[in-house]
């Protein structure tokens, strides 16, 4: 796979697309591209395009767009992950891994024990999504939804399979994980879900799942849960 470049503008075959901002900076000052260098372009809407550097300025790179390649690296079903965002760099890590695992939509969640400062600005999160998509080859960007309060999330999460992770929940090893189907996942904050929140979810038809005897940090639990939901 040649170097992958994200275009914020929609890409069309046989056009010239101008890459600007962070992507151009990376091409110009890190990769030091030259005219004729081959690239793979994607605009986050699906598919990818062959391209070659056609020209550059101090802050932009023009790329001649070639053939569209219908490459699809998405999961065969919609996977939504709702989670309070952890502190500092751990959010970046969580977003990266969620992209790699194929999450379609990440919902920053506010629960009773979520710390008020725990949710980050959306521009930064979007940049993490783009970087992870470049690395793992996804051609559709994971959506980062607006933050939702726990009751709103329970009301609006529409999926055939809905799992809330809570210590002591039903062991995933005992569950039938054979059928991949639209799935909504919910994780609690560092302080955990309250008993009332878990009861609300169970009443609304969510399955309370356990991830083993050890208490995992949010981002570790996110990977474990996504892996269980996607392994077949
Ligand atoms: N003291 C909190 C508790 O007991 O719930 C720990 C919270 S943990 C750091 C953050 C979230 O990760 C939890 O709310 C839960 O959603 C998930 N989690 C962590 N370890 C888990 C486990 N062993 N089983 C199920 N969920 C787990």
mmCIF file of C-alpha atoms and ligand atoms in Angstrom:
data_model
loop_
_atom_site.group_PDB
_atom_site.id
_atom_site.type_symbol
_atom_site.label_atom_id
_atom_site.label_comp_id
_atom_site.label_asym_id
_atom_site.label_seq_id
_atom_site.Cartn_x
_atom_site.Cartn_y
_atom_site.Cartn_z
ATOM 1 C CA UNK A 1 0.000 0.000 0.000
ATOM 2 C CA UNK A 2 1.483 3.389 -0.940
ATOM 3 C CA UNK A 3 1.322 6.349 1.452
ATOM 4 C CA UNK A 4 -2.250 7.074 2.383
ATOM 5 C CA UNK A 5 -3.405 10.672 2.338
ATOM 6 C CA UNK A 6 -6.726 12.031 3.563
ATOM 7 C CA UNK A 7 -8.484 14.700 1.532
ATOM 8 C CA UNK A 8 -11.007 16.861 3.361
ATOM 9 C CA UNK A 9 -12.508 17.676 -0.059
ATOM 10 C CA UNK A 10 -14.433 14.996 -1.975
ATOM 11 C CA UNK A 11 -12.185 13.286 -4.545
ATOM 12 C CA UNK A 12 -13.097 12.559 -8.189
ATOM 13 C CA UNK A 13 -11.237 10.444 -10.747
ATOM 14 C CA UNK A 14 -9.155 12.424 -13.271
ATOM 15 C CA UNK A 15 -9.173 15.617 -11.217
ATOM 16 C CA UNK A 16 -6.461 17.427 -9.294
ATOM 17 C CA UNK A 17 -7.043 17.621 -5.563
ATOM 18 C CA UNK A 18 -5.213 20.130 -3.368
ATOM 19 C CA UNK A 19 -4.126 18.789 -0.010
ATOM 20 C CA UNK A 20 -3.763 21.443 2.704
ATOM 21 C CA UNK A 21 -3.311 21.846 6.470
ATOM 22 C CA UNK A 22 -2.030 18.952 8.597
ATOM 23 C CA UNK A 23 -2.014 16.452 5.723
ATOM 24 C CA UNK A 24 0.027 18.776 3.508
ATOM 25 C CA UNK A 25 2.408 19.540 6.367
ATOM 26 C CA UNK A 26 3.051 15.823 6.811
ATOM 27 C CA UNK A 27 3.623 15.289 3.076
ATOM 28 C CA UNK A 28 5.908 18.314 2.719
ATOM 29 C CA UNK A 29 7.923 18.293 5.914
ATOM 30 C CA UNK A 30 7.886 14.691 7.163
ATOM 31 C CA UNK A 31 7.639 12.565 4.011
ATOM 32 C CA UNK A 32 9.239 15.260 1.803
ATOM 33 C CA UNK A 33 7.321 14.152 -1.269
ATOM 34 C CA UNK A 34 8.483 15.046 -4.770
ATOM 35 C CA UNK A 35 6.641 15.425 -8.077
ATOM 36 C CA UNK A 36 5.595 12.021 -9.406
ATOM 37 C CA UNK A 37 5.550 10.287 -6.010
ATOM 38 C CA UNK A 38 2.662 7.833 -5.846
ATOM 39 C CA UNK A 39 0.019 8.171 -3.133
ATOM 40 C CA UNK A 40 -3.264 6.567 -2.152
ATOM 41 C CA UNK A 41 -6.016 9.092 -1.486
ATOM 42 C CA UNK A 42 -9.256 8.699 0.460
ATOM 43 C CA UNK A 43 -11.903 11.190 1.465
ATOM 44 C CA UNK A 44 -13.662 9.182 4.164
ATOM 45 C CA UNK A 45 -16.722 8.468 2.013
ATOM 46 C CA UNK A 46 -15.620 4.950 0.959
ATOM 47 C CA UNK A 47 -13.226 3.686 -1.702
ATOM 48 C CA UNK A 48 -9.730 4.949 -2.352
ATOM 49 C CA UNK A 49 -7.954 6.533 -5.305
ATOM 50 C CA UNK A 50 -4.553 6.115 -6.888
ATOM 51 C CA UNK A 51 -2.735 9.439 -7.126
ATOM 52 C CA UNK A 52 0.598 11.063 -7.878
ATOM 53 C CA UNK A 53 2.094 14.330 -6.686
ATOM 54 C CA UNK A 54 1.606 16.909 -9.463
ATOM 55 C CA UNK A 55 2.994 20.010 -7.748
ATOM 56 C CA UNK A 56 3.504 21.687 -4.418
ATOM 57 C CA UNK A 57 3.688 25.072 -2.724
ATOM 58 C CA UNK A 58 4.979 26.012 0.733
ATOM 59 C CA UNK A 59 1.800 24.757 2.383
ATOM 60 C CA UNK A 60 -0.166 22.675 -0.138
ATOM 61 C CA UNK A 61 0.337 19.633 -2.344
ATOM 62 C CA UNK A 62 -1.508 19.095 -5.638
ATOM 63 C CA UNK A 63 -2.261 15.480 -6.415
ATOM 64 C CA UNK A 64 -3.349 14.154 -9.790
ATOM 65 C CA UNK A 65 -6.126 11.668 -9.088
ATOM 66 C CA UNK A 66 -6.227 8.417 -11.039
ATOM 67 C CA UNK A 67 -8.420 5.355 -10.787
ATOM 68 C CA UNK A 68 -10.965 4.835 -7.987
ATOM 69 C CA UNK A 69 -10.426 1.492 -6.243
ATOM 70 C CA UNK A 70 -13.529 0.063 -4.570
ATOM 71 C CA UNK A 71 -11.632 -1.099 -1.496
ATOM 72 C CA UNK A 72 -13.863 -1.778 1.510
ATOM 73 C CA UNK A 73 -12.357 -2.581 4.895
ATOM 74 C CA UNK A 74 -15.512 -1.997 6.936
ATOM 75 C CA UNK A 75 -17.158 -4.567 9.200
ATOM 76 C CA UNK A 76 -20.173 -6.333 7.663
ATOM 77 C CA UNK A 77 -22.418 -4.822 10.367
ATOM 78 C CA UNK A 78 -22.735 -1.515 12.239
ATOM 79 C CA UNK A 79 -20.791 -1.397 15.494
ATOM 80 C CA UNK A 80 -21.451 1.517 17.868
ATOM 81 C CA UNK A 81 -19.398 2.114 20.997
ATOM 82 C CA UNK A 82 -20.631 4.444 23.734
ATOM 83 C CA UNK A 83 -18.081 5.270 26.392
ATOM 84 C CA UNK A 84 -16.975 8.069 28.669
ATOM 85 C CA UNK A 85 -13.671 9.364 27.298
ATOM 86 C CA UNK A 86 -10.739 8.644 29.600
ATOM 87 C CA UNK A 87 -8.197 11.249 30.693
ATOM 88 C CA UNK A 88 -5.282 12.633 28.665
ATOM 89 C CA UNK A 89 -3.591 10.530 26.016
ATOM 90 C CA UNK A 90 -5.748 7.530 26.841
ATOM 91 C CA UNK A 91 -8.548 9.112 24.778
ATOM 92 C CA UNK A 92 -6.283 9.207 21.761
ATOM 93 C CA UNK A 93 -5.442 5.567 22.300
ATOM 94 C CA UNK A 94 -9.092 4.606 22.669
ATOM 95 C CA UNK A 95 -10.116 6.463 19.498
ATOM 96 C CA UNK A 96 -7.250 4.880 17.548
ATOM 97 C CA UNK A 97 -8.157 1.369 18.663
ATOM 98 C CA UNK A 98 -11.869 1.929 18.051
ATOM 99 C CA UNK A 99 -11.040 2.902 14.457
ATOM 100 C CA UNK A 100 -8.799 -0.157 14.058
ATOM 101 C CA UNK A 101 -11.502 -2.449 15.451
ATOM 102 C CA UNK A 102 -14.003 -1.143 12.888
ATOM 103 C CA UNK A 103 -16.307 0.905 15.125
ATOM 104 C CA UNK A 104 -18.690 2.871 12.937
ATOM 105 C CA UNK A 105 -19.834 5.402 15.533
ATOM 106 C CA UNK A 106 -18.260 6.414 18.824
ATOM 107 C CA UNK A 107 -20.564 8.107 21.323
ATOM 108 C CA UNK A 108 -18.927 10.036 24.186
ATOM 109 C CA UNK A 109 -21.088 9.057 27.121
ATOM 110 C CA UNK A 110 -22.031 11.013 30.224
ATOM 111 C CA UNK A 111 -23.112 8.906 33.140
ATOM 112 C CA UNK A 112 -23.675 9.737 36.803
ATOM 113 C CA UNK A 113 -20.028 9.158 37.656
ATOM 114 C CA UNK A 114 -18.469 10.662 34.504
ATOM 115 C CA UNK A 115 -16.132 13.511 35.397
ATOM 116 C CA UNK A 116 -17.378 16.775 33.816
ATOM 117 C CA UNK A 117 -14.044 17.542 32.116
ATOM 118 C CA UNK A 118 -13.653 14.082 30.638
ATOM 119 C CA UNK A 119 -14.966 14.819 27.118
ATOM 120 C CA UNK A 120 -12.533 16.393 24.621
ATOM 121 C CA UNK A 121 -12.956 18.831 21.726
ATOM 122 C CA UNK A 122 -14.185 17.307 18.495
ATOM 123 C CA UNK A 123 -11.414 18.666 16.191
ATOM 124 C CA UNK A 124 -8.756 16.773 18.107
ATOM 125 C CA UNK A 125 -10.811 13.599 18.103
ATOM 126 C CA UNK A 126 -11.409 13.914 14.364
ATOM 127 C CA UNK A 127 -7.665 14.217 13.786
ATOM 128 C CA UNK A 128 -7.118 11.001 15.773
ATOM 129 C CA UNK A 129 -9.718 9.284 13.571
ATOM 130 C CA UNK A 130 -8.000 10.415 10.377
ATOM 131 C CA UNK A 131 -4.551 9.353 11.563
ATOM 132 C CA UNK A 132 -5.818 5.917 12.607
ATOM 133 C CA UNK A 133 -7.721 5.481 9.321
ATOM 134 C CA UNK A 134 -4.574 6.282 7.356
ATOM 135 C CA UNK A 135 -2.670 3.695 9.336
ATOM 136 C CA UNK A 136 -5.198 0.846 9.272
ATOM 137 C CA UNK A 137 -6.545 1.331 5.756
ATOM 138 C CA UNK A 138 -10.134 2.259 6.505
ATOM 139 C CA UNK A 139 -11.736 4.382 3.817
ATOM 140 C CA UNK A 140 -14.745 5.494 5.846
ATOM 141 C CA UNK A 141 -14.182 7.723 8.837
ATOM 142 C CA UNK A 142 -15.540 6.581 12.171
ATOM 143 C CA UNK A 143 -18.210 9.074 13.229
ATOM 144 C CA UNK A 144 -17.756 10.796 16.575
ATOM 145 C CA UNK A 145 -21.222 11.639 17.808
ATOM 146 C CA UNK A 146 -22.189 14.501 20.098
ATOM 147 C CA UNK A 147 -21.953 13.481 23.770
ATOM 148 C CA UNK A 148 -25.068 11.825 25.165
ATOM 149 C CA UNK A 149 -26.382 11.461 28.680
ATOM 150 C CA UNK A 150 -26.927 7.856 29.750
ATOM 151 C CA UNK A 151 -30.765 7.929 29.532
ATOM 152 C CA UNK A 152 -30.624 9.504 26.023
ATOM 153 C CA UNK A 153 -28.199 6.820 24.883
ATOM 154 C CA UNK A 154 -30.422 4.029 26.225
ATOM 155 C CA UNK A 155 -33.411 5.523 24.421
ATOM 156 C CA UNK A 156 -31.711 6.074 21.078
ATOM 157 C CA UNK A 157 -29.299 3.141 20.702
ATOM 158 C CA UNK A 158 -30.902 1.002 18.019
ATOM 159 C CA UNK A 159 -29.130 -2.301 17.422
ATOM 160 C CA UNK A 160 -30.092 -5.963 17.291
ATOM 161 C CA UNK A 161 -27.499 -6.746 19.931
ATOM 162 C CA UNK A 162 -26.887 -4.406 22.889
ATOM 163 C CA UNK A 163 -24.246 -5.085 25.506
ATOM 164 C CA UNK A 164 -23.406 -3.097 28.620
ATOM 165 C CA UNK A 165 -20.085 -4.101 30.209
ATOM 166 C CA UNK A 166 -20.189 -4.324 33.976
ATOM 167 C CA UNK A 167 -18.033 -6.410 36.338
ATOM 168 C CA UNK A 168 -19.881 -9.570 37.350
ATOM 169 C CA UNK A 169 -22.009 -9.571 34.176
ATOM 170 C CA UNK A 170 -22.647 -12.660 32.054
ATOM 171 C CA UNK A 171 -19.382 -14.138 30.840
ATOM 172 C CA UNK A 172 -18.827 -13.617 27.112
ATOM 173 C CA UNK A 173 -17.313 -17.108 27.011
ATOM 174 C CA UNK A 174 -20.783 -18.516 27.751
ATOM 175 C CA UNK A 175 -22.550 -16.464 25.094
ATOM 176 C CA UNK A 176 -23.258 -17.296 21.464
ATOM 177 C CA UNK A 177 -20.936 -14.975 19.559
ATOM 178 C CA UNK A 178 -21.367 -16.693 16.210
ATOM 179 C CA UNK A 179 -23.666 -14.267 14.456
ATOM 180 C CA UNK A 180 -22.315 -10.865 13.498
ATOM 181 C CA UNK A 181 -25.148 -8.384 13.688
ATOM 182 C CA UNK A 182 -25.658 -4.676 14.379
ATOM 183 C CA UNK A 183 -24.272 -4.086 17.844
ATOM 184 C CA UNK A 184 -24.318 -1.297 20.419
ATOM 185 C CA UNK A 185 -21.777 -1.399 23.250
ATOM 186 C CA UNK A 186 -21.737 0.610 26.458
ATOM 187 C CA UNK A 187 -18.848 1.136 28.846
ATOM 188 C CA UNK A 188 -18.873 2.932 32.162
ATOM 189 C CA UNK A 189 -16.527 5.594 33.578
ATOM 190 C CA UNK A 190 -13.558 5.020 35.886
ATOM 191 C CA UNK A 191 -15.954 4.949 38.832
ATOM 192 C CA UNK A 192 -18.173 2.417 37.059
ATOM 193 C CA UNK A 193 -21.904 2.450 36.325
ATOM 194 C CA UNK A 194 -24.251 2.921 39.262
ATOM 195 C CA UNK A 195 -26.513 0.005 40.137
ATOM 196 C CA UNK A 196 -29.464 2.096 38.917
ATOM 197 C CA UNK A 197 -27.834 2.640 35.498
ATOM 198 C CA UNK A 198 -27.155 -1.077 35.092
ATOM 199 C CA UNK A 199 -30.736 -1.878 36.133
ATOM 200 C CA UNK A 200 -32.113 0.682 33.635
ATOM 201 C CA UNK A 201 -30.141 -0.940 30.829
ATOM 202 C CA UNK A 202 -31.239 -4.447 31.802
ATOM 203 C CA UNK A 203 -34.886 -3.323 31.894
ATOM 204 C CA UNK A 204 -34.454 -1.816 28.417
ATOM 205 C CA UNK A 205 -33.275 -5.207 27.106
ATOM 206 C CA UNK A 206 -29.496 -4.774 27.234
ATOM 207 C CA UNK A 207 -27.355 -7.786 28.107
ATOM 208 C CA UNK A 208 -25.014 -7.123 31.023
ATOM 209 C CA UNK A 209 -21.686 -8.699 30.058
ATOM 210 C CA UNK A 210 -18.570 -9.394 32.104
ATOM 211 C CA UNK A 211 -15.012 -9.208 30.810
ATOM 212 C CA UNK A 212 -13.313 -11.443 33.363
ATOM 213 C CA UNK A 213 -12.230 -11.236 36.961
ATOM 214 C CA UNK A 214 -9.926 -8.232 36.579
ATOM 215 C CA UNK A 215 -11.115 -4.628 36.433
ATOM 216 C CA UNK A 216 -10.010 -3.176 33.114
ATOM 217 C CA UNK A 217 -9.434 0.467 32.347
ATOM 218 C CA UNK A 218 -11.961 1.977 29.958
ATOM 219 C CA UNK A 219 -9.756 1.698 26.883
ATOM 220 C CA UNK A 220 -8.769 -1.909 27.622
ATOM 221 C CA UNK A 221 -12.408 -2.833 28.175
ATOM 222 C CA UNK A 222 -13.257 -1.111 24.866
ATOM 223 C CA UNK A 223 -10.872 -3.329 22.919
ATOM 224 C CA UNK A 224 -11.980 -6.496 24.698
ATOM 225 C CA UNK A 225 -15.627 -5.716 24.042
ATOM 226 C CA UNK A 226 -15.075 -4.765 20.386
ATOM 227 C CA UNK A 227 -13.009 -7.920 19.847
ATOM 228 C CA UNK A 228 -15.786 -10.097 21.278
ATOM 229 C CA UNK A 229 -18.389 -8.346 19.121
ATOM 230 C CA UNK A 230 -16.396 -8.671 15.902
ATOM 231 C CA UNK A 231 -14.390 -11.840 16.088
ATOM 232 C CA UNK A 232 -16.693 -13.752 13.700
HETATM 233 N N1 LIG B 1 -14.753 0.351 39.874
HETATM 234 C C1 LIG B 1 -15.484 0.314 38.649
HETATM 235 C C2 LIG B 1 -16.513 -0.825 38.664
HETATM 236 O O1 LIG B 1 -16.372 -1.715 39.493
HETATM 237 O O2 LIG B 1 -17.432 -0.823 37.853
HETATM 238 C C3 LIG B 1 -14.479 0.074 37.531
HETATM 239 C C4 LIG B 1 -14.806 0.772 36.307
HETATM 240 S S1 LIG B 1 -13.796 0.328 34.927
HETATM 241 C C5 LIG B 1 -12.333 1.224 35.220
HETATM 242 C C6 LIG B 1 -14.561 1.200 33.609
HETATM 243 C C7 LIG B 1 -15.582 0.425 32.844
HETATM 244 O O3 LIG B 1 -14.955 -0.619 32.103
HETATM 245 C C8 LIG B 1 -16.653 -0.269 33.648
HETATM 246 O O4 LIG B 1 -17.709 0.600 34.030
HETATM 247 C C9 LIG B 1 -17.123 -1.353 32.698
HETATM 248 O O5 LIG B 1 -18.002 -0.845 31.733
HETATM 249 C C10 LIG B 1 -15.813 -1.750 32.025
HETATM 250 N N2 LIG B 1 -15.141 -2.868 32.709
HETATM 251 C C11 LIG B 1 -13.907 -2.865 33.253
HETATM 252 N N3 LIG B 1 -13.586 -4.092 33.715
HETATM 253 C C12 LIG B 1 -14.650 -4.881 33.456
HETATM 254 C C13 LIG B 1 -14.942 -6.261 33.689
HETATM 255 N N4 LIG B 1 -14.063 -7.064 34.271
HETATM 256 N N5 LIG B 1 -16.141 -6.735 33.275
HETATM 257 C C14 LIG B 1 -17.033 -5.927 32.668
HETATM 258 N N6 LIG B 1 -16.820 -4.627 32.437
HETATM 259 C C15 LIG B 1 -15.652 -4.102 32.815
#
